[in-house]
Amino acid sequence: MLEITFLGTGAGVPSKDRAMSAVAIRQGPKVTLFDCAEGTQRQLMMSKLSFMKIGQIFITHLHGDHLLGLPGLIQTMGMSGRKNPLDVYGPKGTYDAVMGMLNACEGVYEYELRITEIDGCQRLEFNTHHVDCFPTVHGVPSLGYRYEEKETPGTFDKAKAISLGIRPGPDFGKLQNGETVDGVTPDQVMDPPKRGLSVVYTGDTVQADSVLVGSKGADLLIHDSTYDVGEEERAAKHMHSTCRQAAEVAREAGARYLILTHFSHRYSDCTVLMEHARETFPETYVANDFDTFELTRSSIRPI
Amino acid sequence: MLEITFLGTGAGVPSKDRAMSAVAIRQGPKVTLFDCAEGTQRQLMMSKLSFMKIGQIFITHLHGDHLLGLPGLIQTMGMSGRKNPLDVYGPKGTYDAVMGMLNACEGVYEYELRITEIDGCQRLEFNTHHVDCFPTVHGVPSLGYRYEEKETPGTFDKAKAISLGIRPGPDFGKLQNGETVDGVTPDQVMDPPKRGLSVVYTGDTVQADSVLVGSKGADLLIHDSTYDVGEEERAAKHMHSTCRQAAEVAREAGARYLILTHFSHRYSDCTVLMEHARETFPETYVANDFDTFELTRSSIRPI
């Protein structure tokens, strides 16, 4: 089970109703943050998430409305007693950008800050998940991220094992750990591993093949949806997507669910963008600030 | 008449209830901003002020909780079509800090951004007001600011002018413009000029002689009040003030009114700090986010 919380869903500038880009994925106690616009630390405080549980922060690109909350959050974590290292990932230029902002405000923090720049496609492995990075198309170095739980072992079939002559006890454990016992191989008594849930977050992008490739078979695609249908020209000019373009990517990629975010402030109620997207991809939802979705193998639901 | 709006009243880190430091003074249509913490642009949008009316921004010191909202606000003004130049003033280091932050996020704006570093005491003249800068004491280069309306001419005494042989008409105007007419001097027929209202904003500081000097006779003193009485040691360690220390400065300076701000998050209700300060300086008020005070020659009142 993954929990996805939208901390900011507006494009470019904030409004009374929408802060700027930040999305959190919670897996068990751990929180991973994607983008960190100005105000994200306070949005976190107003949400049910603990900002002290954040292990990694992924920045899609170095525009202010995705980045400017980082120095404040880094400092606040320090003032709140953080000791664990913090990993920040982003495109080329991220190191200078983050250090430039921290130096500007004499940022003080006592934990280890590790900044990694990603160039192109790359898989990053963590204990409970991995993150695949892929390029998006937004006129500056920009990345999308695919967060995926590690696969879990299939169910062990005790009755089958016994029928094959294995005695309950340590040999059961050996088979579950992948060892062969008395000629019985693990795949004879174990279901295939269960793949983990996957969530793709595009950040800002036009409709792009690289996003389609990165989103193949994802359980959830969170896609730039700055504009409504009919605004394709404006979307192309500013290198964003319309809700329908997002829906087309979700359909082509075979994603299970689509959540639209990063809305232009010309739209006061974004439900209409969801309705337009549903004409192409019925399993579409719209993100508002502080919305949390619970994603399981069988469903997605707001909680 | 001046209108003072508190956009953020918390110290160091934000909370659900308090954003970080920013105070606006409105004189007629013009707005002057003092400090610009992360989130200030959104606080402005949630207030009754227009962020497009801001002419100057004064930064007290280069700590994140007074500074990190600046790049976002500068960009948002640009995206909102600002054409007028924007002046930013601050202590030594302000230029590199602001440009460092803007470069980090590829900040784009088409108007002229003028950054001026202030070293020590200085008066800055504007059309409708002036701002006196003075050093504060906070462990880093730091400034307090005294905003003062320009003085306005005294009332013209028509009856007196006529009794001295002046005929109603153009000669009245000449006298009001400072010219002598038929041996009658302006001071014979004009009351003395009325001094403008003055507001001092200290930013972060210990109780300091330089603040006392800068606040002499101010109509309103807005003073660091991070801690309650009994926390003098902690205040000294972190180079802040207690509410009583702020009240002592207001009393010694002969200020008319005192507003406390920049509260540590250990205090959920800061009314008690106001009550403690009133034991020393009865005309003390407490600032909460979005509080607006109307300051006139005869009173101060929340509106």
Tab-separated table of N, CA and C in Angstrom, chain A residues 223-278:
chain	number	residue	atom	x	y	z
A	223	HIS	N	0.454	13.320	-13.723
A	223	HIS	CA	0.946	13.981	-14.937
A	223	HIS	C	0.603	15.471	-14.927
A	224	ASP	N	1.529	16.283	-15.406
A	224	ASP	CA	1.288	17.698	-15.703
A	224	ASP	C	-0.043	17.837	-16.435
A	225	SER	N	-0.903	18.721	-15.904
A	225	SER	CA	-2.194	18.991	-16.553
A	225	SER	C	-2.488	20.477	-16.375
A	226	THR	N	-1.554	21.292	-16.834
A	226	THR	CA	-1.659	22.736	-16.592
A	226	THR	C	-2.896	23.339	-17.257
A	227	TYR	N	-3.267	22.791	-18.426
A	227	TYR	CA	-4.338	23.424	-19.213
A	227	TYR	C	-5.473	22.465	-19.554
A	228	ASP	N	-6.592	23.051	-19.898
A	228	ASP	CA	-7.782	22.318	-20.324
A	228	ASP	C	-7.664	21.997	-21.829
A	229	VAL	N	-8.527	21.145	-22.317
A	229	VAL	CA	-8.560	20.877	-23.764
A	229	VAL	C	-8.862	22.182	-24.495
A	230	GLY	N	-8.344	22.323	-25.695
A	230	GLY	CA	-8.515	23.561	-26.455
A	230	GLY	C	-7.353	24.513	-26.260
A	231	GLU	N	-6.507	24.229	-25.288
A	231	GLU	CA	-5.362	25.106	-25.004
A	231	GLU	C	-4.050	24.432	-25.427
A	232	GLU	N	-4.132	23.584	-26.461
A	232	GLU	CA	-2.953	22.828	-26.877
A	232	GLU	C	-1.806	23.757	-27.295
A	233	GLU	N	-2.171	24.859	-27.953
A	233	GLU	CA	-1.140	25.778	-28.433
A	233	GLU	C	-0.410	26.434	-27.260
A	234	ARG	N	-1.212	26.894	-26.309
A	234	ARG	CA	-0.623	27.520	-25.129
A	234	ARG	C	0.236	26.499	-24.357
A	235	ALA	N	-0.257	25.279	-24.271
A	235	ALA	CA	0.484	24.223	-23.570
A	235	ALA	C	1.830	23.990	-24.251
A	236	ALA	N	1.810	23.957	-25.593
A	236	ALA	CA	3.061	23.727	-26.326
A	236	ALA	C	4.029	24.891	-26.116
A	237	LYS	N	3.490	26.110	-26.156
A	237	LYS	CA	4.333	27.296	-26.000
A	237	LYS	C	5.047	27.288	-24.648
A	238	HIS	N	4.312	26.953	-23.596
A	238	HIS	CA	4.905	26.971	-22.248
A	238	HIS	C	5.470	25.602	-21.841
A	239	MET	N	5.393	24.658	-22.759
A	239	MET	CA	5.945	23.316	-22.541
A	239	MET	C	5.287	22.596	-21.357
A	240	HIS	N	3.955	22.649	-21.391
A	240	HIS	CA	3.154	21.902	-20.422
A	240	HIS	C	2.185	20.999	-21.191
A	241	SER	N	1.279	20.373	-20.475
A	241	SER	CA	0.314	19.467	-21.106
A	241	SER	C	-1.105	19.913	-20.802
A	242	THR	N	-2.015	19.483	-21.658
A	242	THR	CA	-3.441	19.622	-21.349
A	242	THR	C	-3.885	18.342	-20.625
A	243	CYS	N	-5.068	18.421	-20.032
A	243	CYS	CA	-5.598	17.250	-19.328
A	243	CYS	C	-5.789	16.082	-20.291
A	244	ARG	N	-6.170	16.390	-21.533
A	244	ARG	CA	-6.388	15.287	-22.481
A	244	ARG	C	-5.061	14.647	-22.894
A	245	GLN	N	-4.048	15.482	-23.081
A	245	GLN	CA	-2.724	14.926	-23.415
A	245	GLN	C	-2.233	14.007	-22.301
A	246	ALA	N	-2.482	14.410	-21.067
A	246	ALA	CA	-2.105	13.553	-19.929
A	246	ALA	C	-2.869	12.228	-20.003
A	247	ALA	N	-4.154	12.318	-20.319
A	247	ALA	CA	-4.992	11.113	-20.391
A	247	ALA	C	-4.524	10.188	-21.511
A	248	GLU	N	-4.096	10.780	-22.610
A	248	GLU	CA	-3.599	9.951	-23.722
A	248	GLU	C	-2.337	9.182	-23.312
A	249	VAL	N	-1.475	9.829	-22.564
A	249	VAL	CA	-0.270	9.143	-22.094
A	249	VAL	C	-0.663	7.990	-21.165
A	250	ALA	N	-1.580	8.257	-20.253
A	250	ALA	CA	-2.011	7.209	-19.316
A	250	ALA	C	-2.592	6.010	-20.072
A	251	ARG	N	-3.395	6.304	-21.092
A	251	ARG	CA	-4.020	5.229	-21.876
A	251	ARG	C	-2.964	4.433	-22.645
A	252	GLU	N	-2.073	5.160	-23.324
A	252	GLU	CA	-1.050	4.480	-24.141
A	252	GLU	C	-0.083	3.683	-23.276
A	253	ALA	N	0.204	4.212	-22.086
A	253	ALA	CA	1.160	3.542	-21.193
A	253	ALA	C	0.521	2.348	-20.483
A	254	GLY	N	-0.798	2.252	-20.552
A	254	GLY	CA	-1.475	1.173	-19.835
A	254	GLY	C	-1.433	1.368	-18.335
A	255	ALA	N	-1.424	2.619	-17.899
A	255	ALA	CA	-1.462	2.892	-16.454
A	255	ALA	C	-2.825	2.501	-15.900
A	256	ARG	N	-2.873	2.193	-14.612
A	256	ARG	CA	-4.174	1.856	-14.015
A	256	ARG	C	-4.967	3.117	-13.683
A	257	TYR	N	-4.281	4.099	-13.093
A	257	TYR	CA	-4.958	5.326	-12.669
A	257	TYR	C	-4.134	6.545	-13.096
A	258	LEU	N	-4.828	7.662	-13.245
A	258	LEU	CA	-4.185	8.941	-13.589
A	258	LEU	C	-4.666	10.003	-12.603
A	259	ILE	N	-3.731	10.761	-12.052
A	259	ILE	CA	-4.109	11.941	-11.262
A	259	ILE	C	-3.513	13.175	-11.941
A	260	LEU	N	-4.384	14.147	-12.176
A	260	LEU	CA	-3.964	15.399	-12.808
A	260	LEU	C	-3.538	16.400	-11.735
A	261	THR	N	-2.474	17.156	-12.029
A	261	THR	CA	-2.043	18.192	-11.088
A	261	THR	C	-1.371	19.324	-11.856
A	262	HIS	N	-0.850	20.341	-11.096
A	262	HIS	CA	-0.142	21.497	-11.675
A	262	HIS	C	-1.076	22.311	-12.576
A	263	PHE	N	-2.122	22.832	-11.942
A	263	PHE	CA	-3.162	23.530	-12.700
A	263	PHE	C	-2.880	25.023	-12.815
A	264	SER	N	-3.073	25.559	-13.997
A	264	SER	CA	-3.033	27.003	-14.195
A	264	SER	C	-4.113	27.647	-13.323
A	265	HIS	N	-3.803	28.851	-12.846
A	265	HIS	CA	-4.759	29.519	-11.952
A	265	HIS	C	-5.935	30.125	-12.704
A	266	ARG	N	-5.965	29.942	-14.026
A	266	ARG	CA	-7.156	30.378	-14.761
A	266	ARG	C	-8.356	29.481	-14.443
A	267	TYR	N	-8.096	28.306	-13.855
A	267	TYR	CA	-9.201	27.384	-13.560
A	267	TYR	C	-9.492	27.409	-12.058
A	268	SER	N	-10.692	27.859	-11.715
A	268	SER	CA	-11.018	27.908	-10.289
A	268	SER	C	-11.462	26.526	-9.799
A	269	ASP	N	-12.159	25.799	-10.633
A	269	ASP	CA	-12.566	24.440	-10.269
A	269	ASP	C	-12.014	23.501	-11.340
A	270	CYS	N	-11.142	22.612	-10.945
A	270	CYS	CA	-10.467	21.762	-11.930
A	270	CYS	C	-11.211	20.468	-12.216
A	271	THR	N	-12.397	20.316	-11.625
A	271	THR	CA	-13.180	19.103	-11.876
A	271	THR	C	-13.454	18.946	-13.372
A	272	VAL	N	-13.636	20.075	-14.047
A	272	VAL	CA	-13.953	20.009	-15.482
A	272	VAL	C	-12.777	19.419	-16.278
A	273	LEU	N	-11.552	19.663	-15.829
A	273	LEU	CA	-10.388	19.073	-16.501
A	273	LEU	C	-10.409	17.550	-16.317
A	274	MET	N	-10.822	17.123	-15.122
A	274	MET	CA	-10.925	15.681	-14.860
A	274	MET	C	-11.973	15.073	-15.793
A	275	GLU	N	-13.101	15.755	-15.903
A	275	GLU	CA	-14.176	15.220	-16.761
A	275	GLU	C	-13.723	15.128	-18.215
A	276	HIS	N	-12.999	16.138	-18.663
A	276	HIS	CA	-12.500	16.089	-20.041
A	276	HIS	C	-11.487	14.955	-20.227
A	277	ALA	N	-10.644	14.752	-19.246
A	277	ALA	CA	-9.650	13.673	-19.344
A	277	ALA	C	-10.321	12.307	-19.326
A	278	ARG	N	-11.413	12.200	-18.553
A	278	ARG	CA	-12.094	10.898	-18.446
A	278	ARG	C	-12.688	10.429	-19.774
